[in-house]
mmCIF file of C-alpha atoms and ligand atoms in Angstrom:
data_model
loop_
_atom_site.group_PDB
_atom_site.id
_atom_site.type_symbol
_atom_site.label_atom_id
_atom_site.label_comp_id
_atom_site.label_asym_id
_atom_site.label_seq_id
_atom_site.Cartn_x
_atom_site.Cartn_y
_atom_site.Cartn_z
ATOM 1 C CA MET A 1 -50.751 -97.692 -77.630
ATOM 2 C CA ASP A 2 -49.542 -95.507 -74.765
ATOM 3 C CA LEU A 3 -50.906 -97.272 -71.675
ATOM 4 C CA GLU A 4 -50.281 -94.169 -69.564
ATOM 5 C CA ARG A 5 -53.329 -92.569 -71.241
ATOM 6 C CA TYR A 6 -55.481 -95.431 -69.925
ATOM 7 C CA ARG A 7 -53.725 -95.985 -66.578
ATOM 8 C CA ARG A 8 -56.770 -95.076 -64.460
ATOM 9 C CA GLN A 9 -58.980 -97.632 -66.191
ATOM 10 C CA VAL A 10 -56.415 -100.409 -66.720
ATOM 11 C CA VAL A 11 -56.384 -100.751 -62.911
ATOM 12 C CA ILE A 12 -60.091 -101.654 -62.978
ATOM 13 C CA PRO A 13 -60.067 -105.455 -62.537
ATOM 14 C CA GLU A 14 -62.604 -106.112 -65.305
ATOM 15 C CA ILE A 15 -60.449 -104.159 -67.794
ATOM 16 C CA GLY A 16 -56.734 -104.690 -67.136
ATOM 17 C CA GLU A 17 -54.120 -104.603 -69.914
ATOM 18 C CA GLU A 18 -55.840 -107.460 -71.725
ATOM 19 C CA GLY A 19 -59.158 -105.616 -71.795
ATOM 20 C CA GLN A 20 -57.442 -102.433 -72.893
ATOM 21 C CA HIS A 21 -55.941 -104.226 -75.877
ATOM 22 C CA LYS A 22 -59.360 -105.685 -76.615
ATOM 23 C CA LEU A 23 -60.861 -102.178 -76.682
ATOM 24 C CA ALA A 24 -58.039 -100.951 -78.915
ATOM 25 C CA ALA A 25 -58.759 -103.770 -81.372
ATOM 26 C CA SER A 26 -62.519 -103.018 -81.455
ATOM 27 C CA SER A 27 -64.611 -101.217 -84.055
ATOM 28 C CA VAL A 28 -67.965 -99.671 -83.164
ATOM 29 C CA LEU A 29 -70.579 -98.163 -85.471
ATOM 30 C CA VAL A 30 -72.377 -95.246 -83.812
ATOM 31 C CA VAL A 31 -75.445 -93.979 -85.636
ATOM 32 C CA GLY A 32 -76.277 -90.457 -84.490
ATOM 33 C CA ALA A 33 -73.797 -87.836 -83.235
ATOM 34 C CA GLY A 34 -76.353 -85.757 -81.347
ATOM 35 C CA GLY A 35 -77.402 -85.535 -77.709
ATOM 36 C CA LEU A 36 -76.792 -89.236 -77.065
ATOM 37 C CA GLY A 37 -74.063 -89.796 -79.631
ATOM 38 C CA GLY A 38 -71.821 -86.942 -78.475
ATOM 39 C CA PRO A 39 -71.195 -87.933 -74.844
ATOM 40 C CA LEU A 40 -71.219 -91.613 -75.822
ATOM 41 C CA LEU A 41 -68.562 -91.030 -78.484
ATOM 42 C CA TYR A 42 -66.396 -89.039 -76.060
ATOM 43 C CA ALA A 43 -66.624 -91.904 -73.563
ATOM 44 C CA LEU A 44 -65.693 -94.538 -76.162
ATOM 45 C CA ALA A 45 -62.929 -92.406 -77.691
ATOM 46 C CA GLY A 46 -61.510 -91.601 -74.267
ATOM 47 C CA ALA A 47 -61.613 -95.269 -73.281
ATOM 48 C CA GLY A 48 -59.507 -96.108 -76.341
ATOM 49 C CA VAL A 49 -61.953 -97.980 -78.565
ATOM 50 C CA GLY A 50 -59.714 -98.352 -81.597
ATOM 51 C CA ARG A 51 -62.088 -97.498 -84.431
ATOM 52 C CA LEU A 52 -65.294 -95.472 -84.358
ATOM 53 C CA VAL A 53 -67.543 -95.125 -87.385
ATOM 54 C CA VAL A 54 -69.826 -92.120 -86.871
ATOM 55 C CA VAL A 55 -72.875 -91.920 -89.121
ATOM 56 C CA ASP A 56 -75.044 -88.800 -89.114
ATOM 57 C CA GLY A 57 -76.678 -87.056 -92.064
ATOM 58 C CA ASP A 58 -77.571 -83.826 -90.225
ATOM 59 C CA THR A 59 -75.864 -80.479 -89.980
ATOM 60 C CA VAL A 60 -75.352 -78.558 -86.734
ATOM 61 C CA SER A 61 -78.142 -76.150 -85.806
ATOM 62 C CA LEU A 62 -78.480 -73.669 -82.948
ATOM 63 C CA SER A 63 -81.134 -75.711 -81.118
ATOM 64 C CA ASN A 64 -78.642 -78.631 -80.907
ATOM 65 C CA LEU A 65 -76.209 -76.757 -78.690
ATOM 66 C CA ASN A 66 -78.087 -77.189 -75.392
ATOM 67 C CA ARG A 67 -77.003 -80.833 -75.357
ATOM 68 C CA GLN A 68 -74.787 -81.800 -78.291
ATOM 69 C CA PHE A 69 -71.417 -81.130 -76.725
ATOM 70 C CA LEU A 70 -69.333 -82.232 -79.710
ATOM 71 C CA PHE A 71 -70.308 -78.996 -81.431
ATOM 72 C CA GLU A 72 -69.559 -75.313 -80.934
ATOM 73 C CA GLN A 73 -71.202 -72.107 -82.094
ATOM 74 C CA ASP A 74 -68.772 -71.873 -85.030
ATOM 75 C CA ASP A 75 -69.903 -75.297 -86.289
ATOM 76 C CA LEU A 76 -73.439 -74.135 -87.188
ATOM 77 C CA GLY A 77 -74.359 -75.452 -90.638
ATOM 78 C CA ARG A 78 -71.501 -77.969 -90.784
ATOM 79 C CA PRO A 79 -72.081 -81.735 -91.198
ATOM 80 C CA LYS A 80 -72.217 -83.316 -87.736
ATOM 81 C CA ALA A 81 -70.369 -86.480 -88.800
ATOM 82 C CA GLU A 82 -67.380 -84.503 -90.091
ATOM 83 C CA VAL A 83 -67.156 -82.169 -87.092
ATOM 84 C CA ALA A 84 -67.514 -85.145 -84.748
ATOM 85 C CA ALA A 85 -64.714 -87.070 -86.472
ATOM 86 C CA ARG A 86 -62.378 -84.079 -86.347
ATOM 87 C CA ARG A 87 -63.057 -83.314 -82.688
ATOM 88 C CA LEU A 88 -62.805 -86.932 -81.507
ATOM 89 C CA SER A 89 -59.574 -87.466 -83.464
ATOM 90 C CA ALA A 90 -58.084 -84.392 -81.784
ATOM 91 C CA PHE A 91 -59.336 -85.658 -78.392
ATOM 92 C CA ASN A 92 -57.657 -89.049 -78.843
ATOM 93 C CA PRO A 93 -55.203 -89.173 -81.782
ATOM 94 C CA GLU A 94 -54.430 -92.852 -81.030
ATOM 95 C CA ILE A 95 -57.754 -94.030 -82.431
ATOM 96 C CA THR A 96 -59.344 -93.958 -85.877
ATOM 97 C CA VAL A 97 -62.581 -92.015 -86.307
ATOM 98 C CA GLU A 98 -64.496 -92.125 -89.569
ATOM 99 C CA GLY A 99 -67.263 -89.555 -90.074
ATOM 100 C CA ILE A 100 -69.914 -90.594 -92.595
ATOM 101 C CA PRO A 101 -72.355 -87.746 -93.433
ATOM 102 C CA LEU A 102 -75.259 -90.013 -94.427
ATOM 103 C CA GLN A 103 -78.576 -91.091 -92.979
ATOM 104 C CA LEU A 104 -78.527 -94.769 -92.073
ATOM 105 C CA GLU A 105 -80.952 -96.706 -94.258
ATOM 106 C CA GLU A 106 -81.577 -100.361 -94.896
ATOM 107 C CA GLN A 107 -79.659 -100.072 -98.173
ATOM 108 C CA ASN A 108 -76.395 -98.746 -96.681
ATOM 109 C CA ALA A 109 -76.513 -100.270 -93.193
ATOM 110 C CA ALA A 110 -74.725 -103.512 -94.028
ATOM 111 C CA GLU A 111 -71.822 -101.701 -95.673
ATOM 112 C CA LEU A 112 -71.426 -99.290 -92.753
ATOM 113 C CA LEU A 113 -71.304 -102.236 -90.336
ATOM 114 C CA ALA A 114 -68.368 -103.868 -92.118
ATOM 115 C CA GLY A 115 -65.610 -104.725 -89.668
ATOM 116 C CA CYS A 116 -67.612 -103.643 -86.585
ATOM 117 C CA GLN A 117 -68.075 -105.802 -83.474
ATOM 118 C CA LEU A 118 -70.835 -103.615 -82.004
ATOM 119 C CA ALA A 119 -73.380 -101.065 -83.199
ATOM 120 C CA VAL A 120 -75.085 -98.267 -81.287
ATOM 121 C CA ALA A 121 -78.379 -96.602 -82.202
ATOM 122 C CA ALA A 122 -78.179 -93.066 -80.807
ATOM 123 C CA VAL A 123 -80.942 -91.717 -83.021
ATOM 124 C CA ASP A 124 -84.348 -90.149 -82.503
ATOM 125 C CA ASN A 125 -86.494 -92.097 -84.918
ATOM 126 C CA LEU A 126 -87.867 -95.608 -85.146
ATOM 127 C CA PRO A 127 -87.171 -96.281 -88.860
ATOM 128 C CA ALA A 128 -83.420 -95.755 -88.311
ATOM 129 C CA ARG A 129 -83.477 -97.983 -85.208
ATOM 130 C CA LEU A 130 -85.274 -100.762 -87.062
ATOM 131 C CA ALA A 131 -83.028 -100.471 -90.139
ATOM 132 C CA LEU A 132 -79.945 -100.836 -87.961
ATOM 133 C CA ASN A 133 -81.591 -103.670 -86.010
ATOM 134 C CA ALA A 134 -82.263 -105.614 -89.233
ATOM 135 C CA ALA A 135 -78.743 -105.042 -90.561
ATOM 136 C CA CYS A 136 -77.168 -106.126 -87.260
ATOM 137 C CA ALA A 137 -79.363 -109.231 -87.149
ATOM 138 C CA GLY A 138 -78.189 -110.199 -90.638
ATOM 139 C CA ARG A 139 -74.554 -110.066 -89.508
ATOM 140 C CA ASN A 140 -75.097 -111.169 -85.910
ATOM 141 C CA ILE A 141 -73.555 -107.946 -84.545
ATOM 142 C CA PRO A 142 -74.824 -106.931 -81.079
ATOM 143 C CA LEU A 143 -76.662 -103.639 -80.865
ATOM 144 C CA ILE A 144 -77.184 -101.084 -78.124
ATOM 145 C CA ASN A 145 -80.257 -98.893 -78.439
ATOM 146 C CA GLY A 146 -80.847 -95.713 -76.468
ATOM 147 C CA GLY A 147 -83.613 -93.159 -76.413
ATOM 148 C CA VAL A 148 -84.594 -90.037 -74.494
ATOM 149 C CA GLU A 149 -87.672 -87.890 -74.100
ATOM 150 C CA GLY A 150 -87.665 -85.051 -71.624
ATOM 151 C CA TRP A 151 -86.563 -86.342 -68.223
ATOM 152 C CA TYR A 152 -86.762 -90.002 -69.269
ATOM 153 C CA GLY A 153 -84.461 -92.380 -71.079
ATOM 154 C CA SER A 154 -84.043 -96.050 -71.914
ATOM 155 C CA VAL A 155 -81.224 -98.389 -72.885
ATOM 156 C CA GLN A 156 -81.440 -101.869 -74.377
ATOM 157 C CA ALA A 157 -78.672 -104.277 -75.410
ATOM 158 C CA VAL A 158 -79.527 -106.770 -78.140
ATOM 159 C CA GLU A 159 -77.698 -110.046 -78.733
ATOM 160 C CA PHE A 160 -79.481 -111.639 -81.658
ATOM 161 C CA GLY A 161 -80.796 -115.119 -80.979
ATOM 162 C CA LYS A 162 -80.341 -114.641 -77.214
ATOM 163 C CA THR A 163 -82.239 -111.496 -76.233
ATOM 164 C CA PRO A 164 -85.252 -109.646 -77.675
ATOM 165 C CA CYS A 165 -84.373 -107.466 -80.658
ATOM 166 C CA LEU A 166 -85.784 -104.026 -81.406
ATOM 167 C CA ALA A 167 -88.354 -105.475 -83.815
ATOM 168 C CA CYS A 168 -89.586 -107.779 -81.009
ATOM 169 C CA CYS A 169 -90.179 -104.731 -78.829
ATOM 170 C CA TYR A 170 -91.015 -101.838 -81.147
ATOM 171 C CA ALA A 171 -92.511 -103.184 -84.388
ATOM 172 C CA GLY A 172 -95.903 -101.600 -84.900
ATOM 173 C CA THR A 173 -95.452 -98.924 -82.216
ATOM 174 C CA ASP A 174 -96.135 -95.279 -82.939
ATOM 175 C CA PRO A 175 -93.365 -93.131 -84.398
ATOM 176 C CA GLU A 176 -91.410 -91.113 -81.851
ATOM 177 C CA VAL A 177 -92.768 -87.649 -81.220
ATOM 178 C CA GLY A 178 -89.517 -86.242 -79.856
ATOM 179 C CA GLY A 179 -88.918 -82.620 -79.134
ATOM 180 C CA GLN A 180 -88.016 -82.539 -75.434
ATOM 181 C CA ALA A 181 -84.302 -82.831 -74.752
ATOM 182 C CA LEU A 182 -82.067 -81.606 -71.932
ATOM 183 C CA GLY A 183 -78.296 -82.076 -71.917
ATOM 184 C CA ALA A 184 -78.192 -83.240 -68.311
ATOM 185 C CA VAL A 185 -80.529 -86.118 -69.163
ATOM 186 C CA THR A 186 -79.167 -87.051 -72.599
ATOM 187 C CA GLY A 187 -75.641 -87.065 -71.134
ATOM 188 C CA THR A 188 -76.676 -89.449 -68.366
ATOM 189 C CA VAL A 189 -78.376 -91.858 -70.744
ATOM 190 C CA ALA A 190 -75.409 -91.637 -73.128
ATOM 191 C CA SER A 191 -73.063 -92.576 -70.277
ATOM 192 C CA LEU A 192 -75.263 -95.552 -69.398
ATOM 193 C CA MET A 193 -75.079 -96.641 -73.043
ATOM 194 C CA ALA A 194 -71.292 -96.216 -73.058
ATOM 195 C CA SER A 195 -70.949 -98.314 -69.883
ATOM 196 C CA VAL A 196 -72.958 -101.091 -71.528
ATOM 197 C CA ALA A 197 -70.926 -100.746 -74.757
ATOM 198 C CA ILE A 198 -67.559 -101.045 -73.027
ATOM 199 C CA GLN A 199 -68.696 -104.105 -71.064
ATOM 200 C CA MET A 200 -70.058 -105.736 -74.198
ATOM 201 C CA LEU A 201 -66.779 -105.132 -76.044
ATOM 202 C CA LEU A 202 -65.094 -106.886 -73.118
ATOM 203 C CA GLY A 203 -67.499 -109.821 -73.524
ATOM 204 C CA HIS A 204 -70.188 -109.152 -70.924
ATOM 205 C CA ASN A 205 -73.742 -107.897 -71.452
ATOM 206 C CA PRO A 206 -74.831 -106.314 -68.133
ATOM 207 C CA ILE A 207 -78.518 -105.998 -69.146
ATOM 208 C CA PRO A 208 -79.425 -109.169 -71.097
ATOM 209 C CA GLY A 209 -83.137 -109.312 -71.885
ATOM 210 C CA GLU A 210 -83.811 -106.160 -69.881
ATOM 211 C CA LEU A 211 -84.822 -102.619 -70.622
ATOM 212 C CA LEU A 212 -82.929 -100.116 -68.482
ATOM 213 C CA LEU A 213 -85.154 -97.151 -67.663
ATOM 214 C CA TYR A 214 -83.848 -93.841 -66.334
ATOM 215 C CA ASP A 215 -86.125 -91.295 -64.702
ATOM 216 C CA GLY A 216 -84.222 -88.038 -64.359
ATOM 217 C CA LYS A 217 -87.081 -86.348 -62.557
ATOM 218 C CA ARG A 218 -87.308 -88.868 -59.700
ATOM 219 C CA MET A 219 -83.608 -89.754 -60.110
ATOM 220 C CA ALA A 220 -84.371 -93.457 -60.432
ATOM 221 C CA LEU A 221 -83.005 -96.373 -62.450
ATOM 222 C CA GLU A 222 -85.069 -99.449 -63.069
ATOM 223 C CA LYS A 223 -84.608 -102.655 -65.078
ATOM 224 C CA VAL A 224 -87.664 -104.325 -66.558
ATOM 225 C CA PRO A 225 -87.622 -107.680 -68.358
ATOM 226 C CA VAL A 226 -88.469 -107.749 -72.077
ATOM 227 C CA GLU A 227 -89.500 -110.835 -74.030
ATOM 228 C CA ARG A 228 -88.581 -112.161 -77.446
ATOM 229 C CA SER A 229 -91.488 -112.253 -79.873
ATOM 230 C CA PRO A 230 -91.792 -115.782 -81.321
ATOM 231 C CA GLY A 231 -93.107 -114.398 -84.593
ATOM 232 C CA CYS A 232 -90.522 -111.629 -84.886
ATOM 233 C CA PRO A 233 -89.750 -111.125 -88.599
ATOM 234 C CA VAL A 234 -86.151 -110.179 -87.760
ATOM 235 C CA CYS A 235 -84.997 -112.585 -85.040
ATOM 236 C CA GLY A 236 -87.863 -115.094 -84.759
ATOM 237 C CA LYS A 237 -87.281 -118.722 -85.610
ATOM 238 C CA GLY A 238 -90.002 -119.014 -87.904
HETATM 239 ZN ZN1 ZN B 1 -86.852 -109.849 -82.715
#
């Protein structure tokens, strides 16, 4: 590892050379390479996270390009996971990026998580979030979940057995409607997710048991407590 690449972050006390080596030795599964996944992946790749597994079953379409900055006009029709892996590898050749052009499902989630210390849900639908949540619970791998709609976004960090999981909070809720997405907002929420991810890889969860809410219209950040559900079928005791 060439420490010169990371010089401006190694001087941050919470990182240092030890933290930098920790990041280099880390593997993160990122599900979704879209509006949230793109800026998040750039932040993790730039920070020197040693292995990124990028899972996305979609291809690039024109209406993605207002916010999905991993992709260019010439990428239209190409699999997002493959373009993302190529671009991130060129951005930081010191790390390993694996692009998996599949939708995450309960059946393949466990295999995709192999070797990972952290997972990130950067998707736009509840079934994928809950499938990843269940797979992470089974392997006790912490999970960061992010979502956006219009001017608003949210971030949650799950440590199974310690904090509420996504099934505690979202089981039985309505499916996401989606549709409103602006790059300036998705990029902000993605950066919040990346800040949480880097801290968790270094051993610290900055939002335990809290939902971080971003309001890009009022320009406000708020943290609200969330509770574990005692009868949660995924993380409940019983
Ligand atoms: Zn739960």
